[in-house]
Short mmCIF file of C-alpha atoms in Angstrom, two decimals:
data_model
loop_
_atom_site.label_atom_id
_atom_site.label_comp_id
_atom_site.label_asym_id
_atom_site.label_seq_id
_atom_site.Cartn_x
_atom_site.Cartn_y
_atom_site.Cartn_z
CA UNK A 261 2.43 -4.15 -35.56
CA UNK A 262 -1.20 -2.55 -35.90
CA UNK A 263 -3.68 -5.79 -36.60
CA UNK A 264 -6.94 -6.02 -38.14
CA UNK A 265 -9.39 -8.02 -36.14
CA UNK A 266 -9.39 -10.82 -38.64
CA UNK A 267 -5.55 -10.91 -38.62
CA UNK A 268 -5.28 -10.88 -34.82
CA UNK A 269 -7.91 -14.50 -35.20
CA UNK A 270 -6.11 -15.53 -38.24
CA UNK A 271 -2.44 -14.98 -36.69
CA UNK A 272 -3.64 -17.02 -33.13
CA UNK A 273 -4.68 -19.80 -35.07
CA UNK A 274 -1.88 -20.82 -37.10
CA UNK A 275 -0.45 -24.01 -35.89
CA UNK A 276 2.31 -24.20 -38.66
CA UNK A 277 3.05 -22.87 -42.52
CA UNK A 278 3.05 -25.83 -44.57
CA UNK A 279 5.38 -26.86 -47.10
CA UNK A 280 4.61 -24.97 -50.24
CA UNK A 281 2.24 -22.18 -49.09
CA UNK A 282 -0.57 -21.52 -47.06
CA UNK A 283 -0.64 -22.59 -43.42
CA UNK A 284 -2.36 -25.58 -41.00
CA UNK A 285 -4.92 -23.98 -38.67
CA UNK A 286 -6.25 -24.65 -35.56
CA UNK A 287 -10.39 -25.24 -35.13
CA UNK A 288 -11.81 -24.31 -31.47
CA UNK A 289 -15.26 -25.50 -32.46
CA UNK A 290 -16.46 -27.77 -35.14
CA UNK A 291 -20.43 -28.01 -35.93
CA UNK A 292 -22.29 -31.04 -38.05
CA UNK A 293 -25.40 -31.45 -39.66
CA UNK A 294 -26.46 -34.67 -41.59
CA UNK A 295 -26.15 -33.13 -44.85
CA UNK A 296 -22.06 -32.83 -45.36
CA UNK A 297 -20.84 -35.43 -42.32
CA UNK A 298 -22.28 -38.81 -42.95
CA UNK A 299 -19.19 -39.72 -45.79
CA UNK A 300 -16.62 -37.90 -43.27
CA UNK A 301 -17.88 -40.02 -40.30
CA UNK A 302 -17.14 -43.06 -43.21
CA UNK A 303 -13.90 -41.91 -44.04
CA UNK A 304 -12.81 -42.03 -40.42
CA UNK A 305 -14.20 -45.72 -40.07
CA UNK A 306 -12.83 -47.04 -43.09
CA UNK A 307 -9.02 -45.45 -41.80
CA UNK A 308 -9.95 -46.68 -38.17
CA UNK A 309 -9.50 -43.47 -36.88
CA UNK A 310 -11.44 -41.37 -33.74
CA UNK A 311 -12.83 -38.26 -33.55
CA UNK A 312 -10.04 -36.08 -32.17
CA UNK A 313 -12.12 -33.81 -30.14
CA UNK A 314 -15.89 -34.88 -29.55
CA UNK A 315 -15.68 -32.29 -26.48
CA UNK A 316 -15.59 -29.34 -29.02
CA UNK A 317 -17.46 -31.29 -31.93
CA UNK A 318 -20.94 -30.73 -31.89
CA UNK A 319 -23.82 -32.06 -34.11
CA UNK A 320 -27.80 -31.09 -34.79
CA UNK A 321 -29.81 -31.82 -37.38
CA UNK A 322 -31.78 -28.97 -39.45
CA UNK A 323 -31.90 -29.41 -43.30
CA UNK A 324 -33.66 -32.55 -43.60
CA UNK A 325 -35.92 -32.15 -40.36
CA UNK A 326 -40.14 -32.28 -41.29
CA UNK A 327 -40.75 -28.81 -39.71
CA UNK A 328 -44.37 -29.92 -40.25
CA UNK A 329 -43.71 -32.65 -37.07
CA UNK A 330 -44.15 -35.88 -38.90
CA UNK A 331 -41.97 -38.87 -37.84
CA UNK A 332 -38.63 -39.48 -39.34
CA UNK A 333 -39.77 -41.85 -42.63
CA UNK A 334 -36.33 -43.78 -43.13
CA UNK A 335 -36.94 -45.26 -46.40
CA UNK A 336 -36.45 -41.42 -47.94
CA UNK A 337 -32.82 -40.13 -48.12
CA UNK A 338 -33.69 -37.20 -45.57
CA UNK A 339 -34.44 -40.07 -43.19
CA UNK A 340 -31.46 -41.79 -44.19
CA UNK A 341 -29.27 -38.66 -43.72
CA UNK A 342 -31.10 -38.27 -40.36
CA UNK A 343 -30.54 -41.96 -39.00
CA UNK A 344 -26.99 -41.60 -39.97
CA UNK A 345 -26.19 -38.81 -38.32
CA UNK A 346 -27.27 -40.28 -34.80
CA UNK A 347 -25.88 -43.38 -35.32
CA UNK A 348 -22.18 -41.54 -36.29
CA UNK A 349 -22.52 -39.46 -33.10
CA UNK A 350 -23.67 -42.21 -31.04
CA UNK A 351 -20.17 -44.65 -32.69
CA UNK A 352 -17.93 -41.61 -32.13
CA UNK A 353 -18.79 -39.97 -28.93
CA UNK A 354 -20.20 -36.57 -30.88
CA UNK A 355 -23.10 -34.88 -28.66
CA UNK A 356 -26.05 -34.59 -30.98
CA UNK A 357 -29.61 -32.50 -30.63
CA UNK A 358 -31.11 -34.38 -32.56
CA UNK A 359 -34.60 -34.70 -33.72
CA UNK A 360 -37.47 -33.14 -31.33
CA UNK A 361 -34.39 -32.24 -28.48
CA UNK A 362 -34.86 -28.91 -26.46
CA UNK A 363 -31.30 -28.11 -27.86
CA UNK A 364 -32.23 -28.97 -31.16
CA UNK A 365 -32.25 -26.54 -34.54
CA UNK A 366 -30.53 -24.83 -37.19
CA UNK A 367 -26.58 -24.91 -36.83
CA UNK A 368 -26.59 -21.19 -37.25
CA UNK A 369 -28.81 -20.56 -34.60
CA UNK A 370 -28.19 -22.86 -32.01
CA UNK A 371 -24.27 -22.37 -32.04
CA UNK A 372 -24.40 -18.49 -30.90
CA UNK A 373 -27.76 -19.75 -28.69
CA UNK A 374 -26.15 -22.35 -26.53
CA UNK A 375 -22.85 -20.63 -26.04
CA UNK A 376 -21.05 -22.51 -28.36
CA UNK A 377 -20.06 -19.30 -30.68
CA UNK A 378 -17.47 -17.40 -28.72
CA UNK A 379 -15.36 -14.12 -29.50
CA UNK A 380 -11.92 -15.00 -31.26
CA UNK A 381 -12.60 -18.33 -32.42
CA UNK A 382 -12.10 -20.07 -34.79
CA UNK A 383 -15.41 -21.46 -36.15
CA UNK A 384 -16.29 -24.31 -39.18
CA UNK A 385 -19.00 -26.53 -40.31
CA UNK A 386 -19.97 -28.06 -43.31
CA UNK A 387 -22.11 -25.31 -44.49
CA UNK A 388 -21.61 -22.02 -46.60
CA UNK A 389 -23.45 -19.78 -43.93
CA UNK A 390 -20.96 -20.66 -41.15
CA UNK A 391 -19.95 -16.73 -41.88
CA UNK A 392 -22.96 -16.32 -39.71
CA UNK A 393 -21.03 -16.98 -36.40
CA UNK A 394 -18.18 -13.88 -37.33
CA UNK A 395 -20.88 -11.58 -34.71
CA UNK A 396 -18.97 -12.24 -32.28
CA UNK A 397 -15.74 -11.48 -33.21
CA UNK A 398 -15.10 -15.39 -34.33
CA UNK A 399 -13.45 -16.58 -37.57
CA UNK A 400 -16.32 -18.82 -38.91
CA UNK A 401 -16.32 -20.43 -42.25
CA UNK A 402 -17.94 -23.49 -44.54
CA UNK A 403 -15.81 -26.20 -45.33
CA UNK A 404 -16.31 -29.19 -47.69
CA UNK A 405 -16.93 -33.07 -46.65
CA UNK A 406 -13.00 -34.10 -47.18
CA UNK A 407 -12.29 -30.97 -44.67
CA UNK A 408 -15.13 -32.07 -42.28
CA UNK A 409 -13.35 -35.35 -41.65
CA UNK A 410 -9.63 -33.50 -41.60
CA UNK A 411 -11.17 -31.19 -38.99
CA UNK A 412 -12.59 -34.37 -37.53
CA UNK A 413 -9.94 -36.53 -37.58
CA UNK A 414 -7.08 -33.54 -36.25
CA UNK A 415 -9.09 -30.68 -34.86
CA UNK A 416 -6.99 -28.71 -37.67
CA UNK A 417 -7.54 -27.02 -40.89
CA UNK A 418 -5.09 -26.70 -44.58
CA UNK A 419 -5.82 -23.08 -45.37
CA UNK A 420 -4.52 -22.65 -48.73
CA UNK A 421 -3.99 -19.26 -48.67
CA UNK A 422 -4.87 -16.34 -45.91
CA UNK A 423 -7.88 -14.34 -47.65
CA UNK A 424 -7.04 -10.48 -47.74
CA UNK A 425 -9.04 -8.13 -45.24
CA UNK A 426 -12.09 -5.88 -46.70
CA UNK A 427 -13.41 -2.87 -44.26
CA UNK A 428 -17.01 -2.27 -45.04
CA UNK A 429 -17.82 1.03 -42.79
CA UNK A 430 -21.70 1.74 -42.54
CA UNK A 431 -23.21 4.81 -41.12
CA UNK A 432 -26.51 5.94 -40.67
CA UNK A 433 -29.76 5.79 -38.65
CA UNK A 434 -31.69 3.24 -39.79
CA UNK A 435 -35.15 4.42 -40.74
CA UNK A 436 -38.50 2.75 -39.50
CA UNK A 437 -39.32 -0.63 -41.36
CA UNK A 438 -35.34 -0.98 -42.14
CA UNK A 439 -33.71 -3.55 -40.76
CA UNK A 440 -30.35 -5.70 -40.85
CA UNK A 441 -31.85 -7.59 -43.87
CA UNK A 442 -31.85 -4.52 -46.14
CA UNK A 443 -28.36 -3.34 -44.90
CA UNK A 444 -26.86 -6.20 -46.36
CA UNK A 445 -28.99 -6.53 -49.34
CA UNK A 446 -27.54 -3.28 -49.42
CA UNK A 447 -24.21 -3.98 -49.17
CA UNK A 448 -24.35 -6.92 -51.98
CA UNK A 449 -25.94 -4.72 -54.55
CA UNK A 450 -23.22 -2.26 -54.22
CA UNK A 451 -20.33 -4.85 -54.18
CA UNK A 452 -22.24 -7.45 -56.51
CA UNK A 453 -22.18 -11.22 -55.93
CA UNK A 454 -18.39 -11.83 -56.28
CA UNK A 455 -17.47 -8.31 -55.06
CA UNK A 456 -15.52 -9.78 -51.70
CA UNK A 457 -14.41 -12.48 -53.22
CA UNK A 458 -10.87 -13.64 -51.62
CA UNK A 459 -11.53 -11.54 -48.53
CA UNK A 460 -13.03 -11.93 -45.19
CA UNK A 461 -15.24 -8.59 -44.42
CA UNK A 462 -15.45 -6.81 -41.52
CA UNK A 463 -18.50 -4.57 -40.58
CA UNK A 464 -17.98 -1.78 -38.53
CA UNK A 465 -19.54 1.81 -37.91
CA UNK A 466 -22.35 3.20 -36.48
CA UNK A 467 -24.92 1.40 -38.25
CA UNK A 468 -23.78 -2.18 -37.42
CA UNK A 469 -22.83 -1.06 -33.91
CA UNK A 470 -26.57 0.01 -32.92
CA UNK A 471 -27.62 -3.33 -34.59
CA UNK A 472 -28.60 -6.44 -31.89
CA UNK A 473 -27.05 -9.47 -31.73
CA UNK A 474 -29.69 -10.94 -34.01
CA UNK A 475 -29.07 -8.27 -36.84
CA UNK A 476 -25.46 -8.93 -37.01
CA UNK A 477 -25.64 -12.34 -37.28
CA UNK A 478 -28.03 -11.76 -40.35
CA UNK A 479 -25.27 -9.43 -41.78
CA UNK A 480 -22.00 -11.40 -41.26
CA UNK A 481 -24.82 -14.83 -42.27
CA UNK A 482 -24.93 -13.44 -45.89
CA UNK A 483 -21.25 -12.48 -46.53
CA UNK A 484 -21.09 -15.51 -48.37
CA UNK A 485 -23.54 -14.11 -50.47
CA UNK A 486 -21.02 -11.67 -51.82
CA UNK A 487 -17.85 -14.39 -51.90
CA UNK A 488 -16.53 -13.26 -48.84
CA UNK A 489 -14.92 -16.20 -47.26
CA UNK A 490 -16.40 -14.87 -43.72
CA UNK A 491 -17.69 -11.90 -41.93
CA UNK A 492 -17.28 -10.80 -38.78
CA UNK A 493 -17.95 -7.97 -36.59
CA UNK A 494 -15.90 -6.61 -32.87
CA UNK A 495 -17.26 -7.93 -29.97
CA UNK A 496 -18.62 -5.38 -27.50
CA UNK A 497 -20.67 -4.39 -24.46
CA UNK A 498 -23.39 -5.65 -26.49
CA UNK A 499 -21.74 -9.19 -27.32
CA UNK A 500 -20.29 -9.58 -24.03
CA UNK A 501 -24.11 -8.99 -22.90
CA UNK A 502 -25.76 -11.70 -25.25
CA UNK A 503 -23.25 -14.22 -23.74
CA UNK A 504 -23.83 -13.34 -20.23
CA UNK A 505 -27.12 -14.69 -20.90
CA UNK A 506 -28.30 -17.69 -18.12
CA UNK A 507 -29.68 -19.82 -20.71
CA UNK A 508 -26.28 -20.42 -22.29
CA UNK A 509 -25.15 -23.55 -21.09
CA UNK A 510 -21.92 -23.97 -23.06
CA UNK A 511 -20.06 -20.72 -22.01
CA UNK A 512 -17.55 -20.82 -19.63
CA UNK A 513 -17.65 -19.78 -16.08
CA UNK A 514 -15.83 -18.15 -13.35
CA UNK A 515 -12.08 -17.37 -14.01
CA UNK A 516 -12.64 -18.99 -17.41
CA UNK A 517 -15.10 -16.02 -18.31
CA UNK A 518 -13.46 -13.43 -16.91
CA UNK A 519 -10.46 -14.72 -19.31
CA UNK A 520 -12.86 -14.94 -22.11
CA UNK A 521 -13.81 -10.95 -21.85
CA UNK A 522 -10.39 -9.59 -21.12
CA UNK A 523 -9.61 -11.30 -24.91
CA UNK A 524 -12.89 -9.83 -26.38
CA UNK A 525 -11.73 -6.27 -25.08
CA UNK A 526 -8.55 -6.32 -27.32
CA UNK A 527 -10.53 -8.21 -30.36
CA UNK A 528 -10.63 -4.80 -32.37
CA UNK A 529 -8.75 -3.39 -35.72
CA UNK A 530 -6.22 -1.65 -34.26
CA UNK A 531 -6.59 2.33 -34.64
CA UNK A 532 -3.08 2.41 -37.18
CA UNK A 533 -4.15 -0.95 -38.97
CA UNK A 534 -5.50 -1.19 -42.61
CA UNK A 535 -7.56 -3.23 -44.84
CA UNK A 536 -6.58 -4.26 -48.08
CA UNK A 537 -9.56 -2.52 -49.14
CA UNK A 538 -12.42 -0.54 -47.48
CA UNK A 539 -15.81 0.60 -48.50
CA UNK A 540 -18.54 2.45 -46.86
CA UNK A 541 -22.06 2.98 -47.19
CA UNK A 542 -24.41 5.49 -45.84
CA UNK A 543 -27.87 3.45 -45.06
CA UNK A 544 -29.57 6.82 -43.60
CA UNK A 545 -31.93 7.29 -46.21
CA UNK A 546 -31.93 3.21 -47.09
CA UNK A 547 -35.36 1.60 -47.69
CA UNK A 548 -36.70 -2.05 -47.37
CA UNK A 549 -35.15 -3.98 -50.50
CA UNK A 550 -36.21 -6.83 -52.43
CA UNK A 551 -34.24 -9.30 -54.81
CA UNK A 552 -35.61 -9.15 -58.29
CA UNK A 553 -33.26 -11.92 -59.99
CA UNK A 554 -31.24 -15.05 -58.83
CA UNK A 555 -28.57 -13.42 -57.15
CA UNK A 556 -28.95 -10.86 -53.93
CA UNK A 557 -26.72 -8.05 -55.72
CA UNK A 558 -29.74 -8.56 -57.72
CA UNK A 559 -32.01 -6.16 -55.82
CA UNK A 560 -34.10 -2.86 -55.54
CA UNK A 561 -35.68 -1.12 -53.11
CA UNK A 562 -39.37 -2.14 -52.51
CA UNK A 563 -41.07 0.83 -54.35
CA UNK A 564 -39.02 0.29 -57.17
CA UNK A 565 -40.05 -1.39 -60.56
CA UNK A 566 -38.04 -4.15 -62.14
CA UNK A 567 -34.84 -2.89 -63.48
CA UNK A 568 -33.87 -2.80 -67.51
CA UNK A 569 -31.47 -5.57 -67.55
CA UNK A 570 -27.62 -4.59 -68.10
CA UNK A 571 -26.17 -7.68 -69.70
CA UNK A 572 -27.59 -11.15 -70.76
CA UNK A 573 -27.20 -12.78 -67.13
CA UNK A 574 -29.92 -10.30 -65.79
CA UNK A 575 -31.87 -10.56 -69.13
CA UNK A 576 -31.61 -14.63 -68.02
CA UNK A 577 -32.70 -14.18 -64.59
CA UNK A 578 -35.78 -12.30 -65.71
CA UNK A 579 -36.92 -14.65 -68.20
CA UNK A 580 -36.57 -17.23 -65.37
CA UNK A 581 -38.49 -15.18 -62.85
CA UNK A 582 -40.93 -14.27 -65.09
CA UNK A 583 -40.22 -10.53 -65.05
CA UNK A 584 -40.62 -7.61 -67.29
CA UNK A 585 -39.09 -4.71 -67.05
CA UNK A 586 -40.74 -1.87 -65.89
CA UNK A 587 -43.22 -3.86 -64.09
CA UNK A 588 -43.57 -1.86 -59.87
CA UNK A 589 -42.33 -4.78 -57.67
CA UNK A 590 -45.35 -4.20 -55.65
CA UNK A 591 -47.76 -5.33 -58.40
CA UNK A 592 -46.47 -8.53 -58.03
CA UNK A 593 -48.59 -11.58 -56.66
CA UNK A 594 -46.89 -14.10 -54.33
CA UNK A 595 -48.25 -17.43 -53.70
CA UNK A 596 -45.54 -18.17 -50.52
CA UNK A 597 -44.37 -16.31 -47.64
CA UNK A 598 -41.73 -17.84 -45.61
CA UNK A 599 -40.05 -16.61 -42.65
CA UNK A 600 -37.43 -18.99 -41.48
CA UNK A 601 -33.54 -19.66 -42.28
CA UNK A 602 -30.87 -19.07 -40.24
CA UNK A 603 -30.95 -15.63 -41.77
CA UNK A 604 -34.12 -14.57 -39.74
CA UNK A 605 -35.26 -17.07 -37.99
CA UNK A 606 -34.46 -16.36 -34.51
CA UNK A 607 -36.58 -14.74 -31.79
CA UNK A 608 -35.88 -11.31 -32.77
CA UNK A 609 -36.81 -12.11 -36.61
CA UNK A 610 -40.18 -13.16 -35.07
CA UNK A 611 -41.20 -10.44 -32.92
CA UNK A 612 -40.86 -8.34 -36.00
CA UNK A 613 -42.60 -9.69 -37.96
CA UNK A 614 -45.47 -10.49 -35.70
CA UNK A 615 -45.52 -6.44 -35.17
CA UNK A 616 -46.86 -6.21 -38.62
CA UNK A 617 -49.02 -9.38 -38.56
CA UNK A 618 -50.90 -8.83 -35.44
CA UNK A 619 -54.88 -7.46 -36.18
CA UNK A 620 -54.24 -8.67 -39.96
CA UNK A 621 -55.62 -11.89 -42.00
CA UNK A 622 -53.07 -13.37 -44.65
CA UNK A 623 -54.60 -12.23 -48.29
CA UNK A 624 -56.89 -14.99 -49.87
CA UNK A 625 -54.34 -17.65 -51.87
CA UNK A 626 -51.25 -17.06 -50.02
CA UNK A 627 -49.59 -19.73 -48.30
CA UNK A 628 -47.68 -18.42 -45.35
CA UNK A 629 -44.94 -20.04 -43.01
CA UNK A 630 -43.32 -19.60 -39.95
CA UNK A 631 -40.53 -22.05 -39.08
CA UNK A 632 -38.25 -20.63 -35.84
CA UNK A 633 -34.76 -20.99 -36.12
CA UNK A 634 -34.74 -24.08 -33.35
CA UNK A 635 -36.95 -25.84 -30.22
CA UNK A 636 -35.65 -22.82 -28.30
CA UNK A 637 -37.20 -19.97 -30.37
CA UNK A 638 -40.17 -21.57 -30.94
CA UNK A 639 -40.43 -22.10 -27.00
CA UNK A 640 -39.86 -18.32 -26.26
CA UNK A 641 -42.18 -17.37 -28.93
CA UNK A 642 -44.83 -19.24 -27.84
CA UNK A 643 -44.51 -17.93 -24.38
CA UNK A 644 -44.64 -14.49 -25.99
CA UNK A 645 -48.16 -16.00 -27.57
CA UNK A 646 -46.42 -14.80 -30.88
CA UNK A 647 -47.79 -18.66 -31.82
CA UNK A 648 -50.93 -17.34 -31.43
CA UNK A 649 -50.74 -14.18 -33.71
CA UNK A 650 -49.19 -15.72 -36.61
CA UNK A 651 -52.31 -18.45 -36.27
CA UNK A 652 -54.66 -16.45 -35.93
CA UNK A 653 -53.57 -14.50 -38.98
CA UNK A 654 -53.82 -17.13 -40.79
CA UNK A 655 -49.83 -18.72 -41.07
CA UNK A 656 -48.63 -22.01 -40.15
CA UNK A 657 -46.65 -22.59 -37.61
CA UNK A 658 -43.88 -25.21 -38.02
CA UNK A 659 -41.32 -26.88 -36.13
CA UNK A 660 -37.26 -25.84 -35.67
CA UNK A 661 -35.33 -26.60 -39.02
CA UNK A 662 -33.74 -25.26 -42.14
CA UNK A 663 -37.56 -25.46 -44.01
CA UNK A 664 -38.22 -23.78 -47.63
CA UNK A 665 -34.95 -22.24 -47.35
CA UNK A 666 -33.43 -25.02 -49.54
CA UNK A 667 -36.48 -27.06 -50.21
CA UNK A 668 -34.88 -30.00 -49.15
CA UNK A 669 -37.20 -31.47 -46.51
CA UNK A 670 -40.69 -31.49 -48.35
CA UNK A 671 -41.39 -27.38 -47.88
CA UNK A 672 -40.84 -26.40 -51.68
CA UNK A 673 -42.44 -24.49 -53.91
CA UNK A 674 -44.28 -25.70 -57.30
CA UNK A 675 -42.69 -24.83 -60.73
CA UNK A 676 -43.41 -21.19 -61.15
CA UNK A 677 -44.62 -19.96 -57.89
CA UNK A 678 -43.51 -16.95 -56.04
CA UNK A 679 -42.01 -16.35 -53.22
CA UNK A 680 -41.50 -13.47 -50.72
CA UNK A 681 -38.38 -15.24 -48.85
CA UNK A 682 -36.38 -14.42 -45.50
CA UNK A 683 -33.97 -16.90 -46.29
CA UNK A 684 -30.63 -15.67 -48.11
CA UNK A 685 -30.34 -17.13 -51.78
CA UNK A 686 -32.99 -16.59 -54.93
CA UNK A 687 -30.84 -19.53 -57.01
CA UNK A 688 -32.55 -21.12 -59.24
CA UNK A 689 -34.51 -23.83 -58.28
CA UNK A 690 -33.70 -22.89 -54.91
CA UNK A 691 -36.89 -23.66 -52.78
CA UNK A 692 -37.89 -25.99 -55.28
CA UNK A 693 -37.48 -26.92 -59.26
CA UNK A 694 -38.57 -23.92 -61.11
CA UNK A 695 -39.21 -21.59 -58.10
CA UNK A 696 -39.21 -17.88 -58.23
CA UNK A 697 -37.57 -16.44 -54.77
CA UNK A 698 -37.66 -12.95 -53.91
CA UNK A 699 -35.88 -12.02 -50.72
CA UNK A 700 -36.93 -10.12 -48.45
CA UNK A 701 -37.09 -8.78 -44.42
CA UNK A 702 -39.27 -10.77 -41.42
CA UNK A 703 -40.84 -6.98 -41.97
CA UNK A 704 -41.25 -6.89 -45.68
CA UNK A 705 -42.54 -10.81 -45.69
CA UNK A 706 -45.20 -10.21 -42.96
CA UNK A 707 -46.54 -6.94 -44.72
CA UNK A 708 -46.05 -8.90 -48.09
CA UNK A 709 -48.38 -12.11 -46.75
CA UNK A 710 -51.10 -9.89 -45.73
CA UNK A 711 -51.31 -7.79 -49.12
CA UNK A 712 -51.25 -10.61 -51.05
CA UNK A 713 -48.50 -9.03 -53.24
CA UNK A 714 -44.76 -7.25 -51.84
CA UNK A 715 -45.64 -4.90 -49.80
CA UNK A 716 -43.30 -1.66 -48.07
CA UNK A 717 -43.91 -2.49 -44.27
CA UNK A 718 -43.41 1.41 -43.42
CA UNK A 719 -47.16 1.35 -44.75
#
């Protein structure tokens, strides 16, 4: 029967229907932060049970890290989280990069980095932006703290329900300045913020097949974004190339590999299959976009002005963000640039923006922030001296960790600031109480911090 290449991972997985719908999967790999595991790791103890797998458990810490390299203070909860962590993996046999480690960084970034991400997996972690992972062909998903100790406890998963299968074809040369970022800004503005809602999307097409390895994973990263349960995209020449990679010490070798790519070859939507829905986009003619409000469907493209709002949520969200209609996005001021998350934060993400940095001074005022996506980035791009042009610009340069993305480690913004953002949610109150995030590309975010207000990178 013709497949989808979320059923074929889907159909693999299942271990058993359970009694009364829905079906008991099986996990391949299992990531932890500090953040969602410490009352899992608990609920274990208290029931005197092990971890099932440590072998295919693996931990890192990223939301709570000081990018800014000050020592772990243990009398604040981030320290606490911290502590915890290592002491769970350290009780339970769980292999931890922890704090300052050469492995060490965002979940999201390390996973694909070390090898740990693999086509037709099965993927989880205590963390909405799991969808990142679904690059490489894997099902990856967020799960909650009770599921973090199931997954824990049985290497399995309760799946209520299987999600239905959305097709989102894009075509098109991207132009210059345009970049994974805006595709699927793109994509959530045309679907809206609950527009996959009880459906894992696949992206396929020309567009997302000339895209690196870096710009899927920002694609399939902000599914979540649009209520898709995951996102994932057909391994190809170009996966199977990112995991060939020396520097990957978690793939497997030998016959093990070769068994690994013969899978990825048939990890396609079969020519006869079909998705319970599909939609397409043509991004030919697509420009750099930019979030206005507190949601990413919320967005324009960068030479655009704030939008009349259409019902009393966007008439909220510009109140909020201190917006009036009419107003050209590019006359407004920002007091923050950051370019982190494990949206943009890798290696690539850099090199981009350090394109439009380099020769340039940040504008007078603006606070501007570099945080790599783990030890390893920030390694290669200081061996690339890309340190060196984002300092001399004028931009700090922090250590590996999830930063002003959440403002959950000390990088937040002040009640009422701005933000030009490369991180993937404008909440409210998301980098801080009363913050106003815009996001944005590593492109759009450099240009932005040297204008002083959002700026198109094209020039």
């Amino acid at each position: 029967m013709p497949s989808t290449l979320f059923d074929k991972v889907w159909d693999a997985h299942v271990v058993t229907e359970l009694p009364g719908g829905g079906s008991l999967m099986y996990i391949d790999r299992h990531l932890v932060h500090e953040v969602t595991s410490a009352q899992a790791f608990d609920g274990l103890r208290d029931a005197g049970r092990p971890v099932r797998r440590p072998d295919l458990t693996f931990a890192t810490v990223d939301h709570n890290v000081p990018t800014d390299g000050r020592p772990i203070d243990e009398s604040t909860v981030a320290g606490r989280q911290l502590a915890a962590l290592s002491r769970n993996c350290a009780e339970f046999g769980v292999p931890l990069f922890g704090y300052g480690q050469a492995r060490q960084g965002i979940v999201h970034v390390i996973g694909p980095q070390l090898g740990i991400t693999l086509p037709g997996l099965t993927l989880v972690c205590g963390d909405s932006h799991t969808s990142t992972h679904g690059a490489f062909g894997a099902l990856a998903f967020g799960i909650g703290t009770t599921e973090v100790e199931h997954v824990l406890a049985t290497q399995t998963l309760r799946a209520a329900k299987k999600p239905r299968s959305l097709g989102i074809q894009v075509e098109g040369e991207l132009g210059p300045g345009v970049t994974a970022k805006d595709v699927i800004l793109a994509i959530i503005r045309q679907l809206g913020a609950g527009g996959a809602t009880g459906y894992v999307a696949e992206y396929f097409g020309g567009t997302i097949r000339a895209l690196p390895m870096s710009g899927r994973m920002t694609v399939c990263n902000m599914s979540i974004e649009m209520g898709a349960r995951a996102g994932m995209v057909a391994p190809d020449a170009m996966t199977l190339e990112y995991l060939a990679a020396e520097d990957r010490p978690f793939i497997p070798r030998g016959a093990a590999y070769e068994a690994l790519v013969e899978q990825a070859h048939g990890l396609h939507t079969d020519a006869d299959a079909t998705y319970d829905r599909l939609v397409s986009l043509d991004v030919s003619a697509l420009k750099p976009q930019i979030t206005w409000g507190t949601t990413p469907a919320m967005t324009v493209d960068i030479d655009a002005a704030v939008p009349e709002p259409r019902d009393d949520g966007e008439a909220r969200a510009q109140r909020y963000m201190g917006l009036t209609p009419g107003t050209p996005m590019q006359d407004l001021a920002v007091n923050t640039v950051f370019i982190g998350s494990c949206t943009n934060s890798r290696i690539e993400d850099l090199r981009e923006a350090a394109r439009v940095v380099k020769g340039h001074r940040v504008a007078a005022g603006v606070r501007a922030m570099v945080v790599p996506g783990s030890q390893a980035v920030r390694q290669m791009a200081e061996a690339e001296g890309l340190d060196q042009v984002f300092i001399q610009a004028g931009f700090e340069w922090h250590q590996a960790g999830c930063s002003m993305c959440l403002g959950m480690n000390g990088d937040i913004l002040r009640p009422g600031q701005r933000s030009a953002s490369t991180s993937n949610r404008p909440y409210e109150g998301r980098q801080g109480p009363g913050s106003r995030t815009h996001l944005v590309s590593p492109a759009t975010a450099a240009a932005t911090a040297i204008r002083g207000r959002f700026a198109d990178p094209r020039g």
